[in-house]
Each structure stands twice: as structure tokens, then as C-alpha cells.
PDB file of C-alpha atoms in Angstrom:
ATOM      1  CA  UNK W 293      27.607   9.444  -9.753  1.00  0.00           C
ATOM      2  CA  UNK W 294      28.044   6.205 -11.647  1.00  0.00           C
ATOM      3  CA  UNK W 295      25.925   5.233 -14.628  1.00  0.00           C
ATOM      4  CA  UNK W 296      24.292   2.420 -12.610  1.00  0.00           C
ATOM      5  CA  UNK W 297      23.446   4.821  -9.787  1.00  0.00           C
ATOM      6  CA  UNK W 298      21.858   7.255 -12.255  1.00  0.00           C
ATOM      7  CA  UNK W 299      19.727   4.467 -13.731  1.00  0.00           C
ATOM      8  CA  UNK W 300      18.573   3.346 -10.277  1.00  0.00           C
ATOM      9  CA  UNK W 301      17.732   6.917  -9.333  1.00  0.00           C
ATOM     10  CA  UNK W 302      15.660   7.349 -12.525  1.00  0.00           C
ATOM     11  CA  UNK W 303      13.906   4.047 -11.899  1.00  0.00           C
ATOM     12  CA  UNK W 304      13.063   5.100  -8.331  1.00  0.00           C
ATOM     13  CA  UNK W 305      11.628   8.373  -9.585  1.00  0.00           C
ATOM     14  CA  UNK W 306       9.467   6.488 -12.072  1.00  0.00           C
ATOM     15  CA  UNK W 307       8.263   4.162  -9.322  1.00  0.00           C
ATOM     16  CA  UNK W 308       7.448   7.044  -6.954  1.00  0.00           C
ATOM     17  CA  UNK W 309       5.430   8.745  -9.674  1.00  0.00           C
ATOM     18  CA  UNK W 310       3.611   5.476 -10.359  1.00  0.00           C
ATOM     19  CA  UNK W 311       2.762   5.006  -6.636  1.00  0.00           C
ATOM     20  CA  UNK W 312       1.328   8.553  -6.542  1.00  0.00           C
ATOM     21  CA  UNK W 313      -0.776   7.737  -9.591  1.00  0.00           C
ATOM     22  CA  UNK W 314      -2.053   4.497  -7.995  1.00  0.00           C
ATOM     23  CA  UNK W 315      -2.943   6.241  -4.729  1.00  0.00           C
ATOM     24  CA  UNK W 316      -4.425   9.326  -6.429  1.00  0.00           C
ATOM     25  CA  UNK W 317      -6.429   8.924  -9.608  1.00  0.00           C
ATOM     26  CA  UNK W 318      -6.589   5.104  -9.469  1.00  0.00           C
ATOM     27  CA  UNK W 319      -7.508   5.117  -5.736  1.00  0.00           C
ATOM     28  CA  UNK W 320      -5.957   1.712  -5.125  1.00  0.00           C
ATOM     29  CA  UNK W 321      -5.613   0.272  -1.635  1.00  0.00           C
ATOM     30  CA  UNK W 322      -2.276  -0.154   0.117  1.00  0.00           C
ATOM     31  CA  UNK W 323      -2.489  -3.955  -0.074  1.00  0.00           C
ATOM     32  CA  UNK W 324      -2.832  -3.827  -3.875  1.00  0.00           C
ATOM     33  CA  UNK W 325       0.011  -1.304  -4.158  1.00  0.00           C
ATOM     34  CA  UNK W 326       2.275  -3.530  -2.038  1.00  0.00           C
ATOM     35  CA  UNK W 327       1.562  -6.471  -4.377  1.00  0.00           C
ATOM     36  CA  UNK W 328       2.542  -4.280  -7.356  1.00  0.00           C
ATOM     37  CA  UNK W 329       5.697  -3.166  -5.523  1.00  0.00           C
ATOM     38  CA  UNK W 330       6.654  -6.820  -5.011  1.00  0.00           C
ATOM     39  CA  UNK W 331       6.054  -7.619  -8.686  1.00  0.00           C
ATOM     40  CA  UNK W 332       8.224  -4.689  -9.763  1.00  0.00           C
ATOM     41  CA  UNK W 333      10.861  -5.859  -7.257  1.00  0.00           C
ATOM     42  CA  UNK W 334      10.878  -9.275  -8.932  1.00  0.00           C
ATOM     43  CA  UNK W 335      11.243  -7.592 -12.311  1.00  0.00           C
ATOM     44  CA  UNK W 336      14.216  -5.603 -10.954  1.00  0.00           C
ATOM     45  CA  UNK W 337      15.808  -8.831  -9.699  1.00  0.00           C
ATOM     46  CA  UNK W 338      15.320 -10.447 -13.114  1.00  0.00           C
ATOM     47  CA  UNK W 339      16.766  -7.548 -15.084  1.00  0.00           C
ATOM     48  CA  UNK W 340      19.417  -6.638 -12.492  1.00  0.00           C
ATOM     49  CA  UNK W 341      17.950  -3.128 -12.160  1.00  0.00           C
ATOM     50  CA  UNK W 342      18.196  -2.181 -15.834  1.00  0.00           C
ATOM     51  CA  UNK W 343      16.750   1.094 -17.016  1.00  0.00           C
ATOM     52  CA  UNK W 344      12.942   0.957 -17.197  1.00  0.00           C
ATOM     53  CA  UNK W 345      13.039   3.012 -20.372  1.00  0.00           C
ATOM     54  CA  UNK W 346      14.717   0.037 -22.090  1.00  0.00           C
ATOM     55  CA  UNK W 347      11.644  -2.189 -21.559  1.00  0.00           C
ATOM     56  CA  UNK W 348      10.798  -4.308 -24.616  1.00  0.00           C
ATOM     57  CA  UNK W 349       9.023  -7.474 -25.674  1.00  0.00           C
ATOM     58  CA  UNK W 350      12.253  -9.418 -25.192  1.00  0.00           C
ATOM     59  CA  UNK W 351      12.589  -8.234 -21.601  1.00  0.00           C
ATOM     60  CA  UNK W 352       8.938  -9.122 -20.920  1.00  0.00           C
ATOM     61  CA  UNK W 353       9.508 -12.621 -22.268  1.00  0.00           C
ATOM     62  CA  UNK W 354      12.681 -12.988 -20.201  1.00  0.00           C
ATOM     63  CA  UNK W 355      10.747 -11.943 -17.080  1.00  0.00           C
ATOM     64  CA  UNK W 356       8.006 -14.458 -17.891  1.00  0.00           C
ATOM     65  CA  UNK W 357      10.603 -17.225 -18.180  1.00  0.00           C
ATOM     66  CA  UNK W 358      12.252 -16.028 -14.957  1.00  0.00           C
ATOM     67  CA  UNK W 359       8.949 -16.428 -13.140  1.00  0.00           C
ATOM     68  CA  UNK W 360       8.589 -19.976 -14.440  1.00  0.00           C
ATOM     69  CA  UNK W 361      11.831 -20.946 -12.697  1.00  0.00           C
ATOM     70  CA  UNK W 362      11.314 -18.769  -9.599  1.00  0.00           C
ATOM     71  CA  UNK W 363      10.265 -20.406  -6.323  1.00  0.00           C
ATOM     72  CA  UNK W 364       7.505 -19.510  -3.900  1.00  0.00           C
ATOM     73  CA  UNK W 365       9.179 -17.914  -0.880  1.00  0.00           C
ATOM     74  CA  UNK W 366       6.929 -19.714   1.636  1.00  0.00           C
ATOM     75  CA  UNK W 367       6.757 -23.245   0.256  1.00  0.00           C
ATOM     76  CA  UNK W 368       9.879 -23.438  -1.911  1.00  0.00           C
ATOM     77  CA  UNK W 369       7.800 -24.884  -4.746  1.00  0.00           C
ATOM     78  CA  UNK W 370       7.796 -23.297  -8.222  1.00  0.00           C
ATOM     79  CA  UNK W 371       5.384 -20.393  -8.611  1.00  0.00           C
ATOM     80  CA  UNK W 372       1.969 -21.542  -9.701  1.00  0.00           C
ATOM     81  CA  UNK W 373       0.293 -20.388 -12.884  1.00  0.00           C
ATOM     82  CA  UNK W 374      -2.128 -18.167 -10.960  1.00  0.00           C
ATOM     83  CA  UNK W 375       0.723 -16.501  -9.049  1.00  0.00           C
ATOM     84  CA  UNK W 376       2.697 -15.872 -12.245  1.00  0.00           C
ATOM     85  CA  UNK W 377      -0.418 -14.391 -13.855  1.00  0.00           C
ATOM     86  CA  UNK W 378      -0.917 -11.894 -11.032  1.00  0.00           C
ATOM     87  CA  UNK W 379       2.736 -10.869 -11.027  1.00  0.00           C
ATOM     88  CA  UNK W 380       2.630 -10.280 -14.770  1.00  0.00           C
ATOM     89  CA  UNK W 381      -0.553  -8.234 -14.508  1.00  0.00           C
TER      90      UNK W 381
END
């Protein structure tokens, strides 16, 4: 297994554990969990699926800047401030 495949597998395990936590103790609804899944997917696109354990302030800032240049999939316009806020939450 390649290094990149190992990182993706670890990331997927972390995400699965997080989904169980959101459904269990946090008792979040499926719609909210899907929104979180999409936000994490955008983070993965921004970081090119880097290891989650390498998360830092610099990566958070890079993701914030990525969202400023990212477009709304429906309208093609830049993401609004409110949308960026909810993704970052």
C-alpha cells in the first residue's frame, strides 16, 4: 500500500469515527451531518487529501483563503460570507 493510500485510509477511519460520534452522543440529524461531510470534502479538496493529523493554523488559514476563491456550485458566484462561515464552523 502506498503512503498516500495509507493516509487516505487513516483519514476515512477518522471520519467514520466522527460520524458515529455525531449520530450517537451529539444526536445530530442526517441533514446536518451531510453538511459537515460536504465541508470536510471541501477541506480535502483544498489540502489534496493530506493527513488530518497534520492540521495546523497554517492549513486552517489556507482553507479559509481557498473558500474565498471558491465558487458556489449552483450560481457560479463566489461563496458568500455566510456560506464560508458555515463551512468553517
